[in-house]
């Protein structure tokens, strides 16, 4: 959707969020900074400020009105970049380019709400154009390019999944918002919003002078930006800070200098000073800083959080057990002797331990019961693999090739479909035994190393991962379902083990969660990993996990006291010994 600035909630009427306002103003002064990524929960004024920016931003091409284009989540590549004008082809038999959103946003603001949920290939193309200022199309018989300079603003709710680190870095600045306000701020926000809802036009008219003054200030700063200078000493200071933050590459250095110069122009200064460097530091490093703090021992709760027994797991949360689980846990699962009574302990994560699985896991009766709804490896292979990037689907019709291949036929009898570029959704669900018995002989640290390898491979494949821990007489979410992050070592290092093993409860929760995920996400491929030493008397013969499952037996003893192999057989899971993985480690 594309429109001109209208009666949106005025930028200058928004209470609080001064850091976000500054970031948007700096990018309006110098769009070469690379746009703003806004991360925050619901109700933190992300969208309101992003939409209000077009009301105070001077047009990039000196036009009177500032275009504001919204990129919806379900948009297509043709809608974003532009495509063949089918009407012109049919009427005039000429190949004519039909502009997309990138053309219509030229000179203004391109707003992407929930950018973390946008298809990766669309985000790649979007950021390439934002960096170069030129949109080049070479496909479907079209060879076209046009200028496309705009201010890119993306918003995301971190609870709904992360943005790939490679894409985060492409945004110049990032602001992490909270939704906690003082009582006075809450009263002011509600009052202003109520006045706007009652009479939007009168409300906007009351702020038109503030809006105009801010626009003039941005225009003046933009005109003086080319005269701002930055000393070599300050450039060295920026380089040192970037190095201390362990950022990748030098994009942070470039953005930092540009943002500092824009801030100096905003202040009306002639040269960058120390305060300009410091004011934009958090904006530049918020999504790039990789410096780690020493891990602190975690103190997991001794009791599980209470919840309604009928509560089912949601898309954004991992399944949790209810308060009755502890009472229903057999005595054998609550831990015995010294292991069960000891205080939860942490062990540093070992190096990644590669997981190798059989090509075709053996199906059991439990798996057969789910064959009609589980995608499985066999069905994935029929489509050319788990992520069939070249599969022809009905996501879109390639009209150019359909018409050219049948020039005398209208409508074409055979339609050529475009390739599906989104791939198949893949979820890695990890169930980690965090009971006290796993602390023996460093087994817990090695289990973490296995998870590290799973997460690393999921990250490279841009797949999702969720980690559920069961131990200390409770079941808890270690990592909610997100796109696999680049680094989870710190999360694993801080994870402790202790108490008993509520194994059946963990399997029940995982089973419910997977059923819901497969029901919500058509075509989802799920791979479940159960890492346990099998020290439990729980009966799981009546349970099943949807998708593919592998049980990694972490018990490190010549004589097995656990029931790992029996549990794997009941669940229809592939059985793997941790010791066999260590042989290739």
Coordinates of C-alpha atoms in Angstrom, one line a residue:
X1 CA 0.0 0.0 0.0
X2 CA 1.3 3.4 -1.0
X3 CA 0.0 6.8 0.1
X4 CA 1.0 10.4 0.8
X5 CA 1.3 11.8 4.3
X6 CA -2.1 12.3 5.9
X7 CA -3.7 12.6 9.3
X8 CA -1.5 10.1 11.0
X9 CA -0.8 10.6 14.7
X10 CA 1.7 13.5 14.7
X11 CA 5.4 12.6 15.3
X12 CA 5.8 15.5 17.7
X13 CA 2.7 14.4 19.7
X14 CA 4.1 11.0 20.7
X15 CA 5.1 11.0 24.4
X16 CA 8.4 9.5 25.4
X17 CA 10.6 7.2 23.2
X18 CA 13.2 9.9 22.8
X19 CA 15.9 7.6 21.6
X20 CA 13.7 6.2 18.8
X21 CA 12.8 9.7 17.8
X22 CA 16.5 10.6 17.6
X23 CA 17.3 7.6 15.5
X24 CA 14.5 8.4 13.0
X25 CA 15.6 12.0 12.8
X26 CA 19.2 11.1 12.2
X27 CA 18.3 8.8 9.3
X28 CA 15.9 11.5 7.9
X29 CA 18.9 13.8 7.9
X30 CA 21.2 11.3 6.2
X31 CA 19.4 8.3 4.7
X32 CA 22.7 6.7 3.8
X33 CA 22.9 5.7 7.5
X34 CA 20.9 2.7 6.4
X35 CA 17.5 3.0 8.1
X36 CA 16.2 2.0 11.5
X37 CA 15.3 -1.4 13.0
X38 CA 12.9 -1.0 15.9
X39 CA 12.6 -3.9 18.3
X40 CA 10.0 -3.9 21.0
X41 CA 6.9 -5.5 22.5
X42 CA 3.3 -4.6 21.6
X43 CA 2.2 -1.1 22.6
X44 CA 5.6 0.6 22.6
X45 CA 4.7 3.1 19.8
X46 CA 6.8 1.4 17.1
X47 CA 4.3 1.8 14.3
X48 CA 3.0 5.1 15.4
X49 CA 6.4 6.8 15.2
X50 CA 7.3 5.1 12.0
X51 CA 4.2 6.3 10.3
X52 CA 4.4 9.7 11.8
X53 CA 7.9 10.2 10.4
X54 CA 6.7 11.0 6.9
X55 CA 4.9 14.1 8.4
X56 CA 8.2 15.7 9.5
X57 CA 10.6 14.4 6.9
X58 CA 11.5 16.5 3.9
X59 CA 11.1 14.6 0.6
X60 CA 14.4 13.2 -0.6
X61 CA 13.7 14.4 -4.2
X62 CA 12.5 17.9 -3.2
X63 CA 8.9 17.0 -3.9
X64 CA 6.1 18.7 -1.9
X65 CA 4.7 15.5 -0.5
X66 CA 6.5 12.6 1.1
X67 CA 5.4 9.1 -0.1
X68 CA 4.9 6.5 2.6
X69 CA 4.8 2.9 1.4
X70 CA 3.9 -0.1 3.5
X71 CA 5.4 -3.5 2.6
X72 CA 2.8 -6.2 3.8
X73 CA 4.0 -9.6 5.0
X74 CA 2.3 -11.5 2.2
X75 CA 3.8 -9.4 -0.6
X76 CA 5.3 -11.0 -3.7
X77 CA 8.6 -10.4 -5.4
X78 CA 6.7 -8.8 -8.3
X79 CA 4.8 -6.4 -6.0
X80 CA 8.1 -5.3 -4.3
X81 CA 10.4 -5.0 -7.3
X82 CA 8.0 -4.4 -10.2
X83 CA 7.1 -6.8 -13.0
X84 CA 5.8 -7.2 -16.5
X85 CA 2.7 -5.1 -17.3
X86 CA 0.4 -7.9 -18.5
X87 CA -2.2 -5.5 -19.7
X88 CA 0.3 -3.7 -22.0
X89 CA 1.5 -7.0 -23.3
X90 CA -2.0 -8.2 -24.3
X91 CA -3.2 -4.9 -25.7
X92 CA -0.1 -3.4 -27.4
X93 CA 2.1 -6.5 -27.5
X94 CA 4.9 -4.6 -25.9
X95 CA 7.1 -5.5 -22.9
X96 CA 6.4 -2.7 -20.4
X97 CA 7.7 -2.4 -16.9
X98 CA 5.0 -2.1 -14.1
X99 CA 6.6 -0.3 -11.1
X100 CA 6.4 -1.9 -7.6
X101 CA 6.6 -0.7 -4.1
X102 CA 10.3 0.3 -4.3
X103 CA 9.4 2.7 -7.1
X104 CA 6.5 4.2 -5.2
X105 CA 8.5 4.7 -2.1
X106 CA 11.1 6.7 -3.9
X107 CA 11.7 10.0 -2.1
X108 CA 9.9 9.0 1.1
X109 CA 9.6 6.2 3.7
X110 CA 9.3 2.5 3.1
X111 CA 7.8 0.9 6.2
X112 CA 8.1 -2.9 6.9
X113 CA 6.1 -4.0 9.9
X114 CA 7.2 -7.4 11.5
X115 CA 10.3 -7.4 9.3
X116 CA 11.5 -10.6 11.1
X117 CA 8.6 -12.5 9.6
X118 CA 9.2 -11.3 6.0
X119 CA 10.6 -13.9 3.6
X120 CA 14.4 -13.9 3.6
X121 CA 14.8 -13.4 -0.1
X122 CA 12.5 -10.3 -0.1
X123 CA 14.5 -8.8 2.8
X124 CA 17.8 -9.4 0.9
X125 CA 16.5 -7.6 -2.2
X126 CA 15.0 -4.8 -0.1
X127 CA 18.2 -4.1 1.7
X128 CA 20.3 -4.2 -1.5
X129 CA 18.1 -1.5 -3.0
X130 CA 18.1 0.5 0.2
X131 CA 22.0 0.5 0.2
X132 CA 22.5 1.3 -3.5
X133 CA 19.5 3.6 -4.2
X134 CA 18.9 1.8 -7.5
X135 CA 16.4 -1.0 -8.2
X136 CA 17.7 -3.3 -11.1
X137 CA 15.4 -5.9 -12.6
X138 CA 16.7 -8.5 -15.0
X139 CA 14.0 -11.2 -15.4
X140 CA 10.8 -12.2 -17.2
X141 CA 12.0 -10.5 -20.3
X142 CA 12.5 -7.2 -18.5
X143 CA 15.8 -5.3 -18.3
X144 CA 15.0 -2.2 -16.3
X145 CA 16.4 0.0 -13.6
X146 CA 15.2 3.0 -11.8
X147 CA 16.2 5.2 -8.9
X148 CA 14.8 4.2 -5.5
X149 CA 16.0 6.2 -2.6
X150 CA 14.0 5.9 0.6
X151 CA 14.3 5.8 4.3
X152 CA 13.8 2.2 5.4
X153 CA 12.1 1.6 8.8
X154 CA 11.5 -1.9 10.0
X155 CA 9.7 -3.0 13.2
X156 CA 9.8 -6.4 15.0
X157 CA 8.5 -8.0 18.1
X158 CA 11.4 -10.2 19.5
X159 CA 8.8 -12.6 21.0
X160 CA 7.8 -13.6 17.5
X161 CA 11.2 -14.6 16.3
X162 CA 14.6 -13.1 15.6
X163 CA 15.9 -11.4 12.4
X164 CA 18.9 -13.1 10.9
X165 CA 22.1 -11.5 12.2
X166 CA 23.3 -10.9 8.6
X167 CA 20.1 -8.8 8.0
X168 CA 20.3 -7.1 11.3
X169 CA 23.7 -5.7 10.4
X170 CA 22.3 -4.2 7.2
X171 CA 20.1 -1.8 9.2
X172 CA 22.1 1.2 10.1
X173 CA 20.6 1.8 13.6
X174 CA 18.6 -0.2 16.0
X175 CA 16.5 0.8 18.9
X176 CA 15.3 -1.7 21.6
X177 CA 12.1 -0.4 23.2
X178 CA 10.3 -1.3 26.4
X179 CA 6.7 -0.7 27.2
X180 CA 7.2 0.4 30.8
X181 CA 6.2 4.0 31.5
X182 CA 5.8 6.1 34.6
X183 CA 2.4 6.9 35.8
X184 CA 2.6 10.5 34.5
X185 CA 3.6 9.2 31.0
X186 CA 0.8 6.7 30.9
X187 CA -1.7 9.4 31.8
X188 CA -0.3 11.7 29.1
X189 CA -0.3 9.0 26.4
X190 CA -3.9 8.0 27.1
X191 CA -5.1 11.6 27.1
X192 CA -3.4 12.5 23.8
X193 CA -4.7 9.3 22.2
X194 CA -8.2 10.0 23.3
X195 CA -8.1 13.6 21.9
X196 CA -6.8 12.2 18.6
X197 CA -9.5 9.6 18.3
X198 CA -12.2 12.1 19.0
X199 CA -11.1 14.6 16.3
X200 CA -8.0 13.6 14.3
X201 CA -8.0 16.6 12.1
X202 CA -8.2 19.2 14.9
X203 CA -5.6 17.3 16.9
X204 CA -3.2 17.3 13.9
X205 CA -3.8 21.0 13.3
X206 CA -2.9 21.7 16.9
X207 CA 0.6 20.2 16.3
X208 CA 1.1 21.5 12.8
X209 CA 3.5 24.3 13.9
X210 CA 5.7 21.8 15.8
X211 CA 5.6 19.5 12.8
X212 CA 6.6 22.3 10.5
X213 CA 9.4 23.5 12.8
X214 CA 10.8 20.0 13.1
X215 CA 10.7 19.5 9.3
X216 CA 12.6 22.7 8.7
X217 CA 15.2 21.7 11.3
X218 CA 15.7 18.4 9.5
X219 CA 16.0 20.2 6.2
X220 CA 18.5 22.7 7.5
X221 CA 20.6 19.9 9.1
X222 CA 20.5 18.0 5.8
X223 CA 21.8 21.1 3.9
X224 CA 24.7 21.5 6.3
X225 CA 25.6 17.8 6.6
X226 CA 28.2 18.0 3.8
X227 CA 30.2 20.7 5.7
X228 CA 30.5 18.6 8.9
X229 CA 34.0 17.3 9.6
X230 CA 35.3 14.5 11.8
X231 CA 38.8 14.4 13.2
X232 CA 41.1 11.4 12.8
X233 CA 41.3 11.1 16.6
X234 CA 37.5 10.6 16.9
X235 CA 37.6 8.1 14.0
X236 CA 40.2 6.2 15.9
X237 CA 38.0 6.3 19.0
X238 CA 35.1 4.8 17.0
X239 CA 37.3 2.1 15.6
X240 CA 38.5 1.2 19.1
X241 CA 35.0 1.0 20.4
X242 CA 33.9 -1.2 17.5
X243 CA 36.9 -3.5 18.1
X244 CA 36.1 -3.8 21.8
X245 CA 32.5 -4.7 20.9
X246 CA 33.8 -7.5 18.6
X247 CA 31.6 -6.4 15.7
X248 CA 31.9 -8.1 12.3
X249 CA 33.4 -6.1 9.5
X250 CA 33.6 -2.3 9.3
X251 CA 29.9 -1.4 8.5
X252 CA 29.5 -0.4 12.2
X253 CA 32.4 2.1 11.8
X254 CA 30.9 3.6 8.7
X255 CA 27.4 3.9 10.1
X256 CA 28.8 5.3 13.4
X257 CA 30.7 8.1 11.7
X258 CA 27.7 9.0 9.5
X259 CA 25.3 9.0 12.4
X260 CA 27.7 11.1 14.5
X261 CA 28.0 13.7 11.6
X262 CA 24.2 13.8 11.3
X263 CA 23.9 14.4 15.0
X264 CA 26.5 17.2 14.8
X265 CA 24.5 18.8 12.0
X266 CA 21.3 18.3 14.1
X267 CA 23.0 20.3 16.9
X268 CA 24.1 23.0 14.5
X269 CA 27.8 22.3 15.1
X270 CA 30.5 22.5 12.4
X271 CA 32.4 19.4 13.5
X272 CA 31.8 16.1 15.2
X273 CA 32.6 16.1 18.9
X274 CA 32.9 13.5 21.7
X275 CA 29.2 13.9 22.7
X276 CA 28.1 13.1 19.1
X277 CA 30.0 9.8 19.2
X278 CA 28.6 8.9 22.6
X279 CA 25.0 9.8 21.7
X280 CA 24.8 7.3 18.8
X281 CA 26.9 4.5 20.3
X282 CA 24.0 2.4 21.6
X283 CA 22.0 2.9 18.3
X284 CA 24.9 1.6 16.2
X285 CA 26.0 -1.3 18.5
X286 CA 22.7 -2.5 19.8
X287 CA 22.4 -5.2 17.1
X288 CA 26.1 -5.7 16.4
X289 CA 27.8 -6.0 19.8
X290 CA 29.2 -9.5 20.4
X291 CA 31.2 -8.9 23.5
X292 CA 30.2 -11.5 26.1
X293 CA 29.9 -11.2 29.9
X294 CA 31.2 -13.9 32.1
X295 CA 28.5 -16.6 32.6
X296 CA 26.8 -16.5 35.9
X297 CA 25.6 -19.8 37.5
X298 CA 21.9 -20.2 37.0
X299 CA 19.6 -21.0 39.9
X300 CA 16.6 -22.7 38.3
X301 CA 13.4 -22.7 40.4
X302 CA 12.9 -25.7 42.7
X303 CA 9.2 -25.7 41.8
X304 CA 7.5 -25.5 38.5
X305 CA 5.3 -22.5 37.8
X306 CA 1.6 -23.2 38.4
X307 CA -0.8 -23.1 35.4
X308 CA -4.2 -24.4 34.4
X309 CA -4.1 -28.1 33.6
X310 CA -6.2 -27.4 30.5
X311 CA -3.8 -24.8 29.2
X312 CA -2.4 -25.8 25.8
X313 CA 1.0 -24.6 24.4
X314 CA 0.9 -21.6 22.1
X315 CA 2.8 -20.7 19.0
X316 CA 5.1 -18.3 20.8
X317 CA 5.6 -20.3 24.0
X318 CA 6.9 -23.7 24.8
X319 CA 4.6 -26.2 26.6
X320 CA 4.7 -25.9 30.4
X321 CA 3.7 -28.4 33.0
X322 CA 1.1 -27.7 35.7
X323 CA 1.4 -27.8 39.4
X324 CA -0.1 -31.3 39.7
X325 CA 2.8 -32.8 37.8
X326 CA 5.1 -32.9 40.8
X327 CA 2.5 -34.8 42.8
X328 CA 1.9 -37.2 40.0
X329 CA 5.5 -37.9 39.4
X330 CA 6.5 -41.4 40.5
X331 CA 9.0 -41.6 43.4
X332 CA 11.6 -43.1 41.0
X333 CA 11.6 -39.9 39.0
X334 CA 12.1 -37.4 41.8
X335 CA 15.7 -38.4 42.3
X336 CA 17.2 -40.5 45.0
X337 CA 20.2 -40.4 47.3
X338 CA 22.9 -37.7 46.9
X339 CA 22.0 -37.0 43.2
X340 CA 18.4 -36.0 43.9
X341 CA 19.1 -33.8 47.0
X342 CA 22.1 -31.8 45.7
X343 CA 21.9 -28.2 44.8
X344 CA 21.5 -27.5 41.0
X345 CA 25.0 -27.3 39.3
X346 CA 26.2 -25.8 36.1
X347 CA 28.8 -27.3 33.7
X348 CA 30.4 -25.4 30.9
X349 CA 29.4 -26.4 27.4
X350 CA 31.8 -28.7 25.6
X351 CA 32.8 -28.1 22.0
X352 CA 30.2 -28.9 19.4
X353 CA 29.6 -32.7 19.0
X354 CA 28.4 -33.6 15.5
X355 CA 25.2 -35.6 15.3
X356 CA 25.0 -38.2 12.6
X357 CA 21.7 -39.9 12.0
X358 CA 20.6 -42.8 9.8
X359 CA 19.3 -41.8 6.4
X360 CA 16.0 -43.7 7.0
X361 CA 14.9 -44.2 10.6
X362 CA 12.9 -47.3 11.3
X363 CA 9.3 -46.7 11.7
X364 CA 7.4 -48.1 14.6
X365 CA 3.8 -48.6 15.5
X366 CA 3.8 -45.2 17.1
X367 CA 5.1 -43.5 14.0
X368 CA 2.6 -45.4 11.8
X369 CA -0.2 -44.0 13.8
X370 CA 0.9 -40.5 12.7
X371 CA 1.9 -41.3 9.1
X372 CA -1.1 -39.5 7.7
X373 CA -0.3 -36.2 9.3
X374 CA 3.5 -36.3 9.7
X375 CA 5.6 -35.1 6.7
X376 CA 8.4 -37.5 7.4
X377 CA 11.7 -37.9 5.4
X378 CA 10.1 -40.0 2.6
X379 CA 7.6 -37.3 1.7
X380 CA 10.3 -34.7 1.8
X381 CA 12.5 -36.6 -0.6
X382 CA 9.6 -36.9 -3.1
X383 CA 9.7 -33.1 -3.2
X384 CA 13.4 -33.0 -3.8
X385 CA 14.6 -32.6 -0.2
X386 CA 13.5 -30.8 3.0
X387 CA 13.9 -27.3 1.5
X388 CA 12.9 -27.7 -2.1
X389 CA 13.9 -24.2 -3.4
X390 CA 13.3 -25.2 -7.0
X391 CA 9.9 -26.8 -6.6
X392 CA 7.2 -25.4 -8.9
X393 CA 4.2 -24.4 -6.9
X394 CA 1.1 -22.3 -7.3
X395 CA 2.5 -19.4 -5.3
X396 CA 2.5 -17.3 -8.4
X397 CA 2.0 -17.6 -12.2
X398 CA 4.8 -16.6 -14.5
X399 CA 2.6 -14.8 -17.1
X400 CA 5.5 -13.8 -19.3
X401 CA 6.6 -17.3 -19.9
X402 CA 3.1 -18.6 -20.1
X403 CA 2.2 -16.2 -22.9
X404 CA 5.4 -16.4 -24.8
X405 CA 5.2 -20.2 -24.9
X406 CA 1.7 -20.0 -26.4
X407 CA 1.5 -16.7 -28.3
X408 CA -1.6 -17.7 -30.2
X409 CA -3.6 -18.9 -27.2
X410 CA -5.6 -16.7 -24.9
X411 CA -6.1 -17.5 -22.2
X412 CA -3.0 -19.8 -22.1
X413 CA -4.0 -23.4 -21.8
X414 CA -0.9 -24.3 -19.7
X415 CA 0.2 -21.9 -17.0
X416 CA 3.9 -21.8 -15.9
X417 CA 4.3 -21.4 -12.2
X418 CA 7.0 -19.5 -10.4
X419 CA 9.5 -21.3 -8.2
X420 CA 8.8 -21.4 -4.5
X421 CA 11.6 -19.4 -2.9
X422 CA 10.5 -19.7 0.7
X423 CA 11.5 -23.4 1.1
X424 CA 10.0 -25.8 3.6
X425 CA 9.6 -24.8 7.3
X426 CA 11.9 -26.9 9.5
X427 CA 11.7 -27.0 13.3
X428 CA 14.3 -28.7 15.5
X429 CA 12.8 -29.5 18.9
X430 CA 15.4 -30.4 21.6
X431 CA 14.3 -32.1 24.8
X432 CA 17.2 -31.9 27.3
X433 CA 17.4 -34.0 30.4
X434 CA 18.5 -31.5 33.2
X435 CA 18.2 -33.9 36.1
X436 CA 21.0 -34.4 38.7
X437 CA 22.1 -37.8 37.3
X438 CA 23.3 -36.1 34.1
X439 CA 26.1 -34.4 36.1
X440 CA 28.0 -37.6 36.4
X441 CA 31.2 -37.8 34.4
X442 CA 30.5 -34.5 32.6
X443 CA 27.6 -36.0 30.6
X444 CA 25.6 -32.8 30.9
X445 CA 28.4 -30.7 29.4
X446 CA 28.6 -33.1 26.4
X447 CA 24.9 -33.1 25.9
X448 CA 25.2 -29.3 25.6
X449 CA 27.8 -29.8 23.0
X450 CA 25.4 -31.9 21.0
X451 CA 22.8 -29.1 21.2
X452 CA 25.5 -26.6 20.1
X453 CA 26.1 -28.6 16.9
X454 CA 22.3 -28.9 16.2
X455 CA 21.9 -25.2 16.7
X456 CA 24.9 -24.3 14.5
X457 CA 23.6 -26.4 11.6
X458 CA 20.1 -25.0 12.0
X459 CA 21.5 -21.5 11.9
X460 CA 23.4 -22.1 8.7
X461 CA 20.2 -23.6 7.1
X462 CA 18.1 -20.7 8.4
X463 CA 15.8 -23.1 10.3
X464 CA 14.0 -22.8 13.6
X465 CA 14.9 -24.3 16.9
X466 CA 13.2 -24.7 20.3
X467 CA 14.8 -26.2 23.5
X468 CA 12.8 -27.7 26.4
X469 CA 14.5 -28.8 29.6
X470 CA 13.1 -31.4 32.0
X471 CA 14.7 -31.9 35.4
X472 CA 14.7 -30.4 38.9
X473 CA 11.2 -31.9 39.1
X474 CA 9.9 -29.4 36.5
X475 CA 9.6 -28.8 32.8
X476 CA 10.7 -25.4 31.5
X477 CA 11.4 -23.6 28.3
X478 CA 15.1 -23.0 27.7
X479 CA 14.7 -21.4 24.3
X480 CA 11.3 -20.6 22.7
X481 CA 10.8 -21.3 19.1
X482 CA 12.9 -18.9 17.1
X483 CA 15.0 -18.9 14.0
X484 CA 18.2 -20.5 15.2
X485 CA 20.5 -17.8 16.6
X486 CA 24.1 -17.4 15.6
X487 CA 25.3 -18.1 19.1
X488 CA 23.7 -19.9 22.1
X489 CA 26.8 -20.9 24.1
X490 CA 26.0 -18.4 26.8
X491 CA 22.4 -19.7 27.2
X492 CA 23.7 -23.3 27.5
X493 CA 26.6 -22.4 29.9
X494 CA 24.2 -20.8 32.3
X495 CA 21.9 -23.9 32.4
X496 CA 22.0 -25.9 35.5
X497 CA 21.0 -29.5 36.3
X498 CA 19.6 -31.1 39.5
X499 CA 16.6 -32.8 41.0
X500 CA 14.5 -35.6 39.5
X501 CA 13.4 -36.5 36.0
X502 CA 9.7 -35.7 35.0
X503 CA 10.2 -37.6 31.7
X504 CA 6.6 -38.5 30.9
X505 CA 5.4 -34.9 31.5
X506 CA 8.1 -33.7 29.1
X507 CA 7.0 -36.1 26.4
X508 CA 3.4 -35.3 26.8
X509 CA 4.1 -31.5 26.5
X510 CA 6.3 -32.1 23.5
X511 CA 3.6 -34.2 21.8
X512 CA 0.9 -31.6 22.3
X513 CA 3.3 -28.9 21.1
X514 CA 4.3 -30.7 17.9
X515 CA 0.6 -31.5 17.0
X516 CA -0.2 -27.8 17.3
X517 CA 2.8 -26.7 15.3
X518 CA 2.0 -29.2 12.5
X519 CA -1.6 -28.2 12.5
X520 CA -0.8 -24.5 12.3
X521 CA 2.1 -24.8 9.8
X522 CA 1.2 -26.8 6.8
X523 CA 4.2 -28.7 5.4
X524 CA 6.3 -28.3 8.5
X525 CA 9.1 -30.8 8.9
X526 CA 10.0 -31.4 12.6
X527 CA 13.0 -33.2 14.0
X528 CA 12.9 -33.9 17.7
X529 CA 16.1 -34.7 19.7
X530 CA 15.7 -36.3 23.1
X531 CA 19.0 -36.1 25.1
X532 CA 18.6 -38.2 28.3
X533 CA 20.4 -40.9 30.4
X534 CA 17.2 -42.9 30.6
X535 CA 17.2 -42.8 34.4
X536 CA 13.4 -42.9 34.7
X537 CA 10.7 -45.4 35.4
X538 CA 8.1 -43.5 33.4
X539 CA 5.9 -45.4 30.9
X540 CA 5.7 -43.7 27.6
X541 CA 4.5 -46.6 25.5
X542 CA 1.1 -44.9 24.8
X543 CA 2.7 -41.6 23.6
X544 CA 4.0 -40.6 20.2
X545 CA 5.9 -37.6 18.8
X546 CA 4.9 -36.2 15.4
X547 CA 7.7 -36.0 12.8
X548 CA 11.1 -37.6 13.1
X549 CA 12.6 -38.4 16.5
X550 CA 16.0 -39.4 17.7
X551 CA 16.9 -40.4 21.2
X552 CA 20.5 -39.7 22.2
X553 CA 21.4 -41.9 25.2
X554 CA 23.9 -39.8 27.3
X555 CA 24.5 -42.5 29.9
X556 CA 28.2 -43.1 30.1
X557 CA 28.6 -46.4 31.9
X558 CA 29.7 -50.0 30.9
X559 CA 26.5 -51.4 32.4
X560 CA 23.4 -49.5 31.5
X561 CA 21.1 -48.6 34.4
X562 CA 18.9 -46.4 32.2
X563 CA 16.2 -47.4 29.8
X564 CA 17.2 -45.3 26.8
X565 CA 16.9 -48.1 24.2
X566 CA 13.5 -49.2 25.5
X567 CA 12.2 -45.6 25.5
X568 CA 13.4 -45.1 21.9
X569 CA 11.6 -48.2 20.8
X570 CA 8.3 -47.1 22.5
X571 CA 8.5 -43.7 20.9
X572 CA 9.5 -45.0 17.4
X573 CA 12.7 -43.0 17.7
X574 CA 16.2 -43.7 16.2
X575 CA 18.5 -44.7 19.1
X576 CA 22.0 -43.2 19.2
X577 CA 24.6 -43.6 21.9
X578 CA 26.4 -40.4 22.9
X579 CA 29.7 -42.5 23.2
X580 CA 29.3 -43.3 19.5
X581 CA 29.2 -39.6 18.6
X582 CA 32.3 -39.0 20.8
X583 CA 34.3 -41.6 18.8
X584 CA 34.1 -39.2 15.8
X585 CA 34.6 -36.1 17.9

